[in-house]
Amino acid sequence: MILNGNIYQQMLKKTANCEKQIAVLIDPDNVDNDTLVKRVEIINTRKVNYIFVGGSLLKNSIENCVDIIKDNTTKPVILFPGNSSQISDKADAILFLSLISGRNPEFLIGNHVIAAPFLYQTGLEIISTAYILIDGGKVSSVQYMSNTNPIPSDKTDITVATALAGEMCGNKLIYLEAGSGALSPVADETIFAVKQKISCPLIVGGGIKTKSELSNKFNAGADIVVIGNAIERNEDLLKSL
Ligand code: 1GP
């Protein structure tokens, strides 16, 4: 078990240098092996800093997906698990997510307790992450699967208070999530307001479909932007990064 390891140090350093970072999210359930290899080959040529792996269900093996990615890239592979079954010790790190916008104990601590003994034995770098779900205009998989409510998108003060609490609780990253495939990504004003108050790196994801939206999120204060769906649907977007 590694806390505050190389990948987190890299995130901190780049954030301190105002170097914007891109993470591509791969959902093992939405990609076959051949497509995955081709996608990783493109990722290798682009300004992508991290490959996140995770999803809501588990039709395909996460282990197989991580193996294929690791065989084809040197970029950091970071688990972004939907629950405690989505762990592979072949990855480099895991976002140890606490869904702090919600009040479901299973997603605040329950899954963590289940996963902790296995994580302890692995060489995975553990990055505690305060995961904050904000209404993205439709019911997201996170909302449904976690049985929690997102923060309304216009309640910026609540989002800021939640992010502050997340950092005060010792989380190393704050992740503002509108939900995969959100109709509206997290608003620029919300990102700006949160970034003013926190000192750790800020991740933003959910519903980001174009390069200009990506730039807007960076300009608003995101340090790391995550893109998943849009790249699955449009390879040209990945090629343009
Ligand atoms: C979802 O933040 C990620 O958990 C990415 O969302 O798939 O909409 O890009 P998209």
PDB file of C-alpha atoms and ligand atoms in Angstrom:
ATOM      1  CA  MET A   1       0.000   0.000   0.000  1.00  0.00           C
ATOM      2  CA  ILE A   2       1.382   3.369  -0.979  1.00  0.00           C
ATOM      3  CA  LEU A   3       0.006   6.677   0.282  1.00  0.00           C
ATOM      4  CA  ASN A   4       1.097   9.960  -1.308  1.00  0.00           C
ATOM      5  CA  GLY A   5       3.073   8.099  -3.978  1.00  0.00           C
ATOM      6  CA  ASN A   6       4.520   9.139  -7.309  1.00  0.00           C
ATOM      7  CA  ILE A   7       1.298   9.637  -9.187  1.00  0.00           C
ATOM      8  CA  TYR A   8      -0.185  11.932  -6.568  1.00  0.00           C
ATOM      9  CA  GLN A   9       3.116  13.808  -6.331  1.00  0.00           C
ATOM     10  CA  GLN A  10       2.976  14.241 -10.103  1.00  0.00           C
ATOM     11  CA  MET A  11      -0.567  15.644  -9.817  1.00  0.00           C
ATOM     12  CA  LEU A  12       0.532  18.046  -7.085  1.00  0.00           C
ATOM     13  CA  LYS A  13       3.575  19.223  -9.036  1.00  0.00           C
ATOM     14  CA  LYS A  14       1.670  19.799 -12.264  1.00  0.00           C
ATOM     15  CA  THR A  15      -1.109  21.588 -10.376  1.00  0.00           C
ATOM     16  CA  ALA A  16       1.439  23.838  -8.632  1.00  0.00           C
ATOM     17  CA  ASN A  17       2.938  24.641 -12.071  1.00  0.00           C
ATOM     18  CA  CYS A  18      -0.566  25.393 -13.479  1.00  0.00           C
ATOM     19  CA  GLU A  19      -0.066  22.517 -15.892  1.00  0.00           C
ATOM     20  CA  LYS A  20      -3.507  21.301 -16.952  1.00  0.00           C
ATOM     21  CA  GLN A  21      -3.988  17.534 -17.010  1.00  0.00           C
ATOM     22  CA  ILE A  22      -6.269  15.274 -19.016  1.00  0.00           C
ATOM     23  CA  ALA A  23      -7.585  11.887 -17.923  1.00  0.00           C
ATOM     24  CA  VAL A  24      -9.302   9.539 -20.361  1.00  0.00           C
ATOM     25  CA  LEU A  25     -11.833   7.238 -18.728  1.00  0.00           C
ATOM     26  CA  ILE A  26     -12.171   3.708 -20.052  1.00  0.00           C
ATOM     27  CA  ASP A  27     -15.212   1.702 -19.032  1.00  0.00           C
ATOM     28  CA  PRO A  28     -14.301  -2.001 -19.475  1.00  0.00           C
ATOM     29  CA  ASP A  29     -17.936  -2.744 -20.337  1.00  0.00           C
ATOM     30  CA  ASN A  30     -17.974  -0.372 -23.300  1.00  0.00           C
ATOM     31  CA  VAL A  31     -14.934  -1.559 -25.202  1.00  0.00           C
ATOM     32  CA  ASP A  32     -13.749  -4.796 -26.809  1.00  0.00           C
ATOM     33  CA  ASN A  33     -10.110  -5.906 -26.649  1.00  0.00           C
ATOM     34  CA  ASP A  34      -9.138  -4.824 -30.180  1.00  0.00           C
ATOM     35  CA  THR A  35     -10.730  -1.406 -29.858  1.00  0.00           C
ATOM     36  CA  LEU A  36      -9.039  -0.985 -26.496  1.00  0.00           C
ATOM     37  CA  VAL A  37      -5.583  -1.664 -27.928  1.00  0.00           C
ATOM     38  CA  LYS A  38      -6.200   0.834 -30.740  1.00  0.00           C
ATOM     39  CA  ARG A  39      -7.532   3.436 -28.318  1.00  0.00           C
ATOM     40  CA  VAL A  40      -4.505   3.094 -26.059  1.00  0.00           C
ATOM     41  CA  GLU A  41      -2.199   3.464 -29.072  1.00  0.00           C
ATOM     42  CA  ILE A  42      -3.865   6.785 -29.863  1.00  0.00           C
ATOM     43  CA  ILE A  43      -3.761   7.851 -26.197  1.00  0.00           C
ATOM     44  CA  ASN A  44       0.017   7.246 -26.249  1.00  0.00           C
ATOM     45  CA  THR A  45       0.423   9.906 -28.939  1.00  0.00           C
ATOM     46  CA  ARG A  46      -1.798  12.527 -27.273  1.00  0.00           C
ATOM     47  CA  LYS A  47      -1.478  14.917 -24.318  1.00  0.00           C
ATOM     48  CA  VAL A  48      -3.270  12.521 -22.006  1.00  0.00           C
ATOM     49  CA  ASN A  49      -1.765  12.332 -18.521  1.00  0.00           C
ATOM     50  CA  TYR A  50      -3.754   9.521 -16.933  1.00  0.00           C
ATOM     51  CA  ILE A  51      -5.934   6.595 -17.954  1.00  0.00           C
ATOM     52  CA  PHE A  52      -8.824   6.050 -15.560  1.00  0.00           C
ATOM     53  CA  VAL A  53     -10.542   2.652 -15.574  1.00  0.00           C
ATOM     54  CA  GLY A  54     -13.984   2.025 -14.106  1.00  0.00           C
ATOM     55  CA  GLY A  55     -17.717   1.876 -14.612  1.00  0.00           C
ATOM     56  CA  SER A  56     -21.017   1.192 -12.916  1.00  0.00           C
ATOM     57  CA  LEU A  57     -21.453  -2.492 -13.736  1.00  0.00           C
ATOM     58  CA  LEU A  58     -19.057  -5.359 -14.376  1.00  0.00           C
ATOM     59  CA  LYS A  59     -19.855  -7.231 -17.572  1.00  0.00           C
ATOM     60  CA  ASN A  60     -16.240  -7.458 -18.673  1.00  0.00           C
ATOM     61  CA  SER A  61     -13.258  -8.176 -16.492  1.00  0.00           C
ATOM     62  CA  ILE A  62     -11.526  -5.125 -15.067  1.00  0.00           C
ATOM     63  CA  GLU A  63      -8.388  -7.241 -14.694  1.00  0.00           C
ATOM     64  CA  ASN A  64      -8.311  -8.038 -18.425  1.00  0.00           C
ATOM     65  CA  CYS A  65      -8.905  -4.401 -19.309  1.00  0.00           C
ATOM     66  CA  VAL A  66      -6.097  -3.160 -17.047  1.00  0.00           C
ATOM     67  CA  ASP A  67      -3.758  -5.888 -18.374  1.00  0.00           C
ATOM     68  CA  ILE A  68      -4.321  -4.810 -21.959  1.00  0.00           C
ATOM     69  CA  ILE A  69      -3.823  -1.146 -21.136  1.00  0.00           C
ATOM     70  CA  LYS A  70      -0.651  -1.798 -19.123  1.00  0.00           C
ATOM     71  CA  ASP A  71       0.756  -3.964 -21.937  1.00  0.00           C
ATOM     72  CA  ASN A  72       0.331  -1.080 -24.363  1.00  0.00           C
ATOM     73  CA  THR A  73       1.240   2.086 -22.480  1.00  0.00           C
ATOM     74  CA  THR A  74       3.560   3.618 -19.916  1.00  0.00           C
ATOM     75  CA  LYS A  75       0.978   6.210 -18.859  1.00  0.00           C
ATOM     76  CA  PRO A  76      -0.359   5.862 -15.297  1.00  0.00           C
ATOM     77  CA  VAL A  77      -3.417   3.622 -15.046  1.00  0.00           C
ATOM     78  CA  ILE A  78      -5.696   4.694 -12.216  1.00  0.00           C
ATOM     79  CA  LEU A  79      -8.734   2.749 -11.005  1.00  0.00           C
ATOM     80  CA  PHE A  80     -11.925   4.778 -10.744  1.00  0.00           C
ATOM     81  CA  PRO A  81     -14.159   2.118  -9.184  1.00  0.00           C
ATOM     82  CA  GLY A  82     -17.946   2.101  -9.114  1.00  0.00           C
ATOM     83  CA  ASN A  83     -17.821  -0.266  -6.139  1.00  0.00           C
ATOM     84  CA  SER A  84     -15.463  -2.483  -4.143  1.00  0.00           C
ATOM     85  CA  SER A  85     -15.463  -5.276  -6.754  1.00  0.00           C
ATOM     86  CA  GLN A  86     -13.753  -3.078  -9.345  1.00  0.00           C
ATOM     87  CA  ILE A  87     -10.186  -3.452  -8.161  1.00  0.00           C
ATOM     88  CA  SER A  88      -7.164  -4.840  -9.982  1.00  0.00           C
ATOM     89  CA  ASP A  89      -3.700  -4.902  -8.448  1.00  0.00           C
ATOM     90  CA  LYS A  90      -2.231  -4.544 -11.952  1.00  0.00           C
ATOM     91  CA  ALA A  91      -3.143  -0.854 -12.049  1.00  0.00           C
ATOM     92  CA  ASP A  92      -0.824   1.845 -10.698  1.00  0.00           C
ATOM     93  CA  ALA A  93      -3.200   3.649  -8.376  1.00  0.00           C
ATOM     94  CA  ILE A  94      -6.778   3.855  -7.193  1.00  0.00           C
ATOM     95  CA  LEU A  95      -8.988   6.846  -6.535  1.00  0.00           C
ATOM     96  CA  PHE A  96     -10.279   5.831  -3.098  1.00  0.00           C
ATOM     97  CA  LEU A  97     -13.590   7.581  -3.562  1.00  0.00           C
ATOM     98  CA  SER A  98     -15.877   8.805  -0.813  1.00  0.00           C
ATOM     99  CA  LEU A  99     -19.171   9.986  -2.249  1.00  0.00           C
ATOM    100  CA  ILE A 100     -19.487  12.940   0.111  1.00  0.00           C
ATOM    101  CA  SER A 101     -22.373  14.637  -1.680  1.00  0.00           C
ATOM    102  CA  GLY A 102     -24.474  11.658  -0.597  1.00  0.00           C
ATOM    103  CA  ARG A 103     -25.522  10.254   2.738  1.00  0.00           C
ATOM    104  CA  ASN A 104     -25.254   6.569   1.941  1.00  0.00           C
ATOM    105  CA  PRO A 105     -22.827   4.996   4.432  1.00  0.00           C
ATOM    106  CA  GLU A 106     -21.889   2.231   1.966  1.00  0.00           C
ATOM    107  CA  PHE A 107     -20.354   4.824  -0.358  1.00  0.00           C
ATOM    108  CA  LEU A 108     -18.880   6.871   2.476  1.00  0.00           C
ATOM    109  CA  ILE A 109     -17.141   3.996   4.325  1.00  0.00           C
ATOM    110  CA  GLY A 110     -18.810   0.588   3.770  1.00  0.00           C
ATOM    111  CA  ASN A 111     -17.171  -0.317   0.453  1.00  0.00           C
ATOM    112  CA  HIS A 112     -13.884   1.081   1.741  1.00  0.00           C
ATOM    113  CA  VAL A 113     -13.825  -1.336   4.675  1.00  0.00           C
ATOM    114  CA  ILE A 114     -14.519  -4.256   2.338  1.00  0.00           C
ATOM    115  CA  ALA A 115     -11.714  -3.235  -0.016  1.00  0.00           C
ATOM    116  CA  ALA A 116      -9.095  -2.111   2.526  1.00  0.00           C
ATOM    117  CA  PRO A 117      -7.532  -5.517   3.432  1.00  0.00           C
ATOM    118  CA  PHE A 118      -6.990  -6.367  -0.241  1.00  0.00           C
ATOM    119  CA  LEU A 119      -5.709  -2.882  -1.066  1.00  0.00           C
ATOM    120  CA  TYR A 120      -3.287  -3.127   1.855  1.00  0.00           C
ATOM    121  CA  GLN A 121      -1.634  -6.150   0.238  1.00  0.00           C
ATOM    122  CA  THR A 122      -1.321  -4.594  -3.191  1.00  0.00           C
ATOM    123  CA  GLY A 123       1.256  -2.189  -4.523  1.00  0.00           C
ATOM    124  CA  LEU A 124      -1.498   0.189  -5.558  1.00  0.00           C
ATOM    125  CA  GLU A 125      -1.054   3.828  -4.737  1.00  0.00           C
ATOM    126  CA  ILE A 126      -4.100   4.937  -2.754  1.00  0.00           C
ATOM    127  CA  ILE A 127      -5.374   8.436  -3.484  1.00  0.00           C
ATOM    128  CA  SER A 128      -8.209   9.476  -1.138  1.00  0.00           C
ATOM    129  CA  THR A 129     -10.694  11.421  -3.207  1.00  0.00           C
ATOM    130  CA  ALA A 130     -13.741  13.412  -2.147  1.00  0.00           C
ATOM    131  CA  TYR A 131     -16.275  12.587  -4.841  1.00  0.00           C
ATOM    132  CA  ILE A 132     -19.023  15.184  -5.225  1.00  0.00           C
ATOM    133  CA  LEU A 133     -21.974  14.508  -7.498  1.00  0.00           C
ATOM    134  CA  ILE A 134     -23.690  17.565  -8.943  1.00  0.00           C
ATOM    135  CA  ASP A 135     -26.927  17.469 -10.920  1.00  0.00           C
ATOM    136  CA  GLY A 136     -26.027  17.176 -14.604  1.00  0.00           C
ATOM    137  CA  GLY A 137     -29.579  17.428 -15.980  1.00  0.00           C
ATOM    138  CA  LYS A 138     -30.544  13.758 -15.849  1.00  0.00           C
ATOM    139  CA  VAL A 139     -30.428  10.875 -13.390  1.00  0.00           C
ATOM    140  CA  SER A 140     -26.848   9.601 -13.558  1.00  0.00           C
ATOM    141  CA  SER A 141     -25.638   6.044 -13.023  1.00  0.00           C
ATOM    142  CA  VAL A 142     -23.806   7.218  -9.892  1.00  0.00           C
ATOM    143  CA  GLN A 143     -27.004   8.681  -8.462  1.00  0.00           C
ATOM    144  CA  TYR A 144     -29.042   5.596  -9.227  1.00  0.00           C
ATOM    145  CA  MET A 145     -26.473   2.993  -8.204  1.00  0.00           C
ATOM    146  CA  SER A 146     -25.445   4.782  -5.009  1.00  0.00           C
ATOM    147  CA  ASN A 147     -29.007   5.713  -4.071  1.00  0.00           C
ATOM    148  CA  THR A 148     -27.897   9.248  -3.251  1.00  0.00           C
ATOM    149  CA  ASN A 149     -29.021  12.681  -4.375  1.00  0.00           C
ATOM    150  CA  PRO A 150     -26.728  14.965  -6.341  1.00  0.00           C
ATOM    151  CA  ILE A 151     -26.227  18.548  -5.186  1.00  0.00           C
ATOM    152  CA  PRO A 152     -28.522  20.829  -7.225  1.00  0.00           C
ATOM    153  CA  SER A 153     -26.438  22.581  -9.889  1.00  0.00           C
ATOM    154  CA  ASP A 154     -27.388  26.069  -8.676  1.00  0.00           C
ATOM    155  CA  LYS A 155     -26.455  25.407  -5.028  1.00  0.00           C
ATOM    156  CA  THR A 156     -22.861  26.527  -5.421  1.00  0.00           C
ATOM    157  CA  ASP A 157     -22.562  27.375  -1.731  1.00  0.00           C
ATOM    158  CA  ILE A 158     -23.421  23.784  -0.797  1.00  0.00           C
ATOM    159  CA  THR A 159     -20.921  22.417  -3.320  1.00  0.00           C
ATOM    160  CA  VAL A 160     -18.190  24.703  -1.960  1.00  0.00           C
ATOM    161  CA  ALA A 161     -18.993  23.712   1.644  1.00  0.00           C
ATOM    162  CA  THR A 162     -18.932  20.030   0.637  1.00  0.00           C
ATOM    163  CA  ALA A 163     -15.571  20.401  -1.101  1.00  0.00           C
ATOM    164  CA  LEU A 164     -14.126  22.231   1.905  1.00  0.00           C
ATOM    165  CA  ALA A 165     -15.369  19.496   4.219  1.00  0.00           C
ATOM    166  CA  GLY A 166     -13.860  16.906   1.880  1.00  0.00           C
ATOM    167  CA  GLU A 167     -10.441  18.514   2.092  1.00  0.00           C
ATOM    168  CA  MET A 168     -10.742  19.060   5.853  1.00  0.00           C
ATOM    169  CA  CYS A 169     -11.509  15.325   6.226  1.00  0.00           C
ATOM    170  CA  GLY A 170      -8.117  14.583   4.694  1.00  0.00           C
ATOM    171  CA  ASN A 171      -8.997  13.795   1.086  1.00  0.00           C
ATOM    172  CA  LYS A 172      -6.156  14.477  -1.348  1.00  0.00           C
ATOM    173  CA  LEU A 173      -8.289  15.281  -4.383  1.00  0.00           C
ATOM    174  CA  ILE A 174     -11.675  16.890  -4.905  1.00  0.00           C
ATOM    175  CA  TYR A 175     -13.664  15.435  -7.826  1.00  0.00           C
ATOM    176  CA  LEU A 176     -16.672  17.390  -9.117  1.00  0.00           C
ATOM    177  CA  GLU A 177     -18.796  14.923 -11.082  1.00  0.00           C
ATOM    178  CA  ALA A 178     -21.855  15.703 -13.216  1.00  0.00           C
ATOM    179  CA  GLY A 179     -22.290  12.004 -14.028  1.00  0.00           C
ATOM    180  CA  SER A 180     -21.168  10.081 -17.067  1.00  0.00           C
ATOM    181  CA  GLY A 181     -22.981  11.373 -20.146  1.00  0.00           C
ATOM    182  CA  ALA A 182     -24.415  14.352 -18.228  1.00  0.00           C
ATOM    183  CA  LEU A 183     -26.510  16.760 -20.267  1.00  0.00           C
ATOM    184  CA  SER A 184     -24.769  19.669 -18.549  1.00  0.00           C
ATOM    185  CA  PRO A 185     -21.219  19.421 -17.231  1.00  0.00           C
ATOM    186  CA  VAL A 186     -20.345  21.042 -13.896  1.00  0.00           C
ATOM    187  CA  ALA A 187     -20.822  24.810 -14.362  1.00  0.00           C
ATOM    188  CA  ASP A 188     -17.744  26.993 -14.764  1.00  0.00           C
ATOM    189  CA  GLU A 189     -18.913  29.213 -11.871  1.00  0.00           C
ATOM    190  CA  THR A 190     -19.081  26.187  -9.566  1.00  0.00           C
ATOM    191  CA  ILE A 191     -15.582  25.081 -10.568  1.00  0.00           C
ATOM    192  CA  PHE A 192     -14.269  28.611 -10.038  1.00  0.00           C
ATOM    193  CA  ALA A 193     -15.911  28.942  -6.616  1.00  0.00           C
ATOM    194  CA  VAL A 194     -14.569  25.579  -5.407  1.00  0.00           C
ATOM    195  CA  LYS A 195     -11.066  26.230  -6.732  1.00  0.00           C
ATOM    196  CA  GLN A 196     -10.908  29.508  -4.761  1.00  0.00           C
ATOM    197  CA  LYS A 197     -11.408  27.634  -1.495  1.00  0.00           C
ATOM    198  CA  ILE A 198      -9.455  24.400  -1.763  1.00  0.00           C
ATOM    199  CA  SER A 199      -5.724  23.832  -1.969  1.00  0.00           C
ATOM    200  CA  CYS A 200      -5.606  20.267  -3.308  1.00  0.00           C
ATOM    201  CA  PRO A 201      -5.941  19.400  -7.022  1.00  0.00           C
ATOM    202  CA  LEU A 202      -9.449  19.660  -8.490  1.00  0.00           C
ATOM    203  CA  ILE A 203     -10.823  17.037 -10.897  1.00  0.00           C
ATOM    204  CA  VAL A 204     -13.873  17.750 -13.045  1.00  0.00           C
ATOM    205  CA  GLY A 205     -15.773  15.229 -15.164  1.00  0.00           C
ATOM    206  CA  GLY A 206     -19.103  14.241 -16.630  1.00  0.00           C
ATOM    207  CA  GLY A 207     -20.659  15.314 -19.915  1.00  0.00           C
ATOM    208  CA  ILE A 208     -17.631  17.067 -21.417  1.00  0.00           C
ATOM    209  CA  LYS A 209     -17.990  16.565 -25.161  1.00  0.00           C
ATOM    210  CA  THR A 210     -15.786  19.076 -26.978  1.00  0.00           C
ATOM    211  CA  LYS A 211     -12.343  20.635 -26.820  1.00  0.00           C
ATOM    212  CA  SER A 212     -13.838  24.026 -26.101  1.00  0.00           C
ATOM    213  CA  GLU A 213     -15.755  22.644 -23.109  1.00  0.00           C
ATOM    214  CA  LEU A 214     -12.502  21.078 -21.939  1.00  0.00           C
ATOM    215  CA  SER A 215     -10.737  24.461 -22.189  1.00  0.00           C
ATOM    216  CA  ASN A 216     -13.600  26.163 -20.356  1.00  0.00           C
ATOM    217  CA  LYS A 217     -13.298  23.737 -17.450  1.00  0.00           C
ATOM    218  CA  PHE A 218      -9.534  24.294 -17.296  1.00  0.00           C
ATOM    219  CA  ASN A 219      -9.971  28.077 -17.462  1.00  0.00           C
ATOM    220  CA  ALA A 220     -12.567  27.933 -14.686  1.00  0.00           C
ATOM    221  CA  GLY A 221     -10.044  26.211 -12.392  1.00  0.00           C
ATOM    222  CA  ALA A 222     -10.092  22.464 -13.041  1.00  0.00           C
ATOM    223  CA  ASP A 223      -6.625  20.937 -12.716  1.00  0.00           C
ATOM    224  CA  ILE A 224      -7.612  17.569 -14.195  1.00  0.00           C
ATOM    225  CA  VAL A 225     -10.477  17.048 -16.638  1.00  0.00           C
ATOM    226  CA  VAL A 226     -11.897  13.570 -17.261  1.00  0.00           C
ATOM    227  CA  ILE A 227     -13.440  12.560 -20.588  1.00  0.00           C
ATOM    228  CA  GLY A 228     -15.088   9.187 -21.123  1.00  0.00           C
ATOM    229  CA  ASN A 229     -18.288   8.965 -23.165  1.00  0.00           C
ATOM    230  CA  ALA A 230     -17.373  11.581 -25.753  1.00  0.00           C
ATOM    231  CA  ILE A 231     -14.216   9.692 -26.667  1.00  0.00           C
ATOM    232  CA  GLU A 232     -16.074   6.391 -26.911  1.00  0.00           C
ATOM    233  CA  ARG A 233     -18.439   8.040 -29.380  1.00  0.00           C
ATOM    234  CA  ASN A 234     -15.978  10.196 -31.270  1.00  0.00           C
ATOM    235  CA  GLU A 235     -12.406   9.019 -31.757  1.00  0.00           C
ATOM    236  CA  ASP A 236     -11.570  12.312 -33.496  1.00  0.00           C
ATOM    237  CA  LEU A 237     -11.941  14.083 -30.158  1.00  0.00           C
ATOM    238  CA  LEU A 238      -9.238  11.854 -28.694  1.00  0.00           C
ATOM    239  CA  LYS A 239      -7.049  12.460 -31.736  1.00  0.00           C
ATOM    240  CA  SER A 240      -7.439  16.221 -31.245  1.00  0.00           C
ATOM    241  CA  LEU A 241      -6.203  16.280 -27.620  1.00  0.00           C
TER     242      LEU A 241
HETATM  243  C1  1GP B   1     -17.791   9.986 -15.375  1.00  0.00           C
HETATM  244  O1  1GP B   1     -16.465  11.905 -14.995  1.00  0.00           O
HETATM  245  C2  1GP B   1     -16.590  10.780 -15.760  1.00  0.00           C
HETATM  246  O2  1GP B   1     -17.678   9.399 -14.155  1.00  0.00           O
HETATM  247  C3  1GP B   1     -16.595  11.042 -17.229  1.00  0.00           C
HETATM  248  O3  1GP B   1     -17.867  11.400 -17.716  1.00  0.00           O
HETATM  249  O4  1GP B   1     -18.238   9.778 -19.553  1.00  0.00           O
HETATM  250  O5  1GP B   1     -19.508  11.922 -19.476  1.00  0.00           O
HETATM  251  O6  1GP B   1     -17.102  11.928 -20.027  1.00  0.00           O
HETATM  252  P1  1GP B   1     -18.189  11.241 -19.269  1.00  0.00           P
END
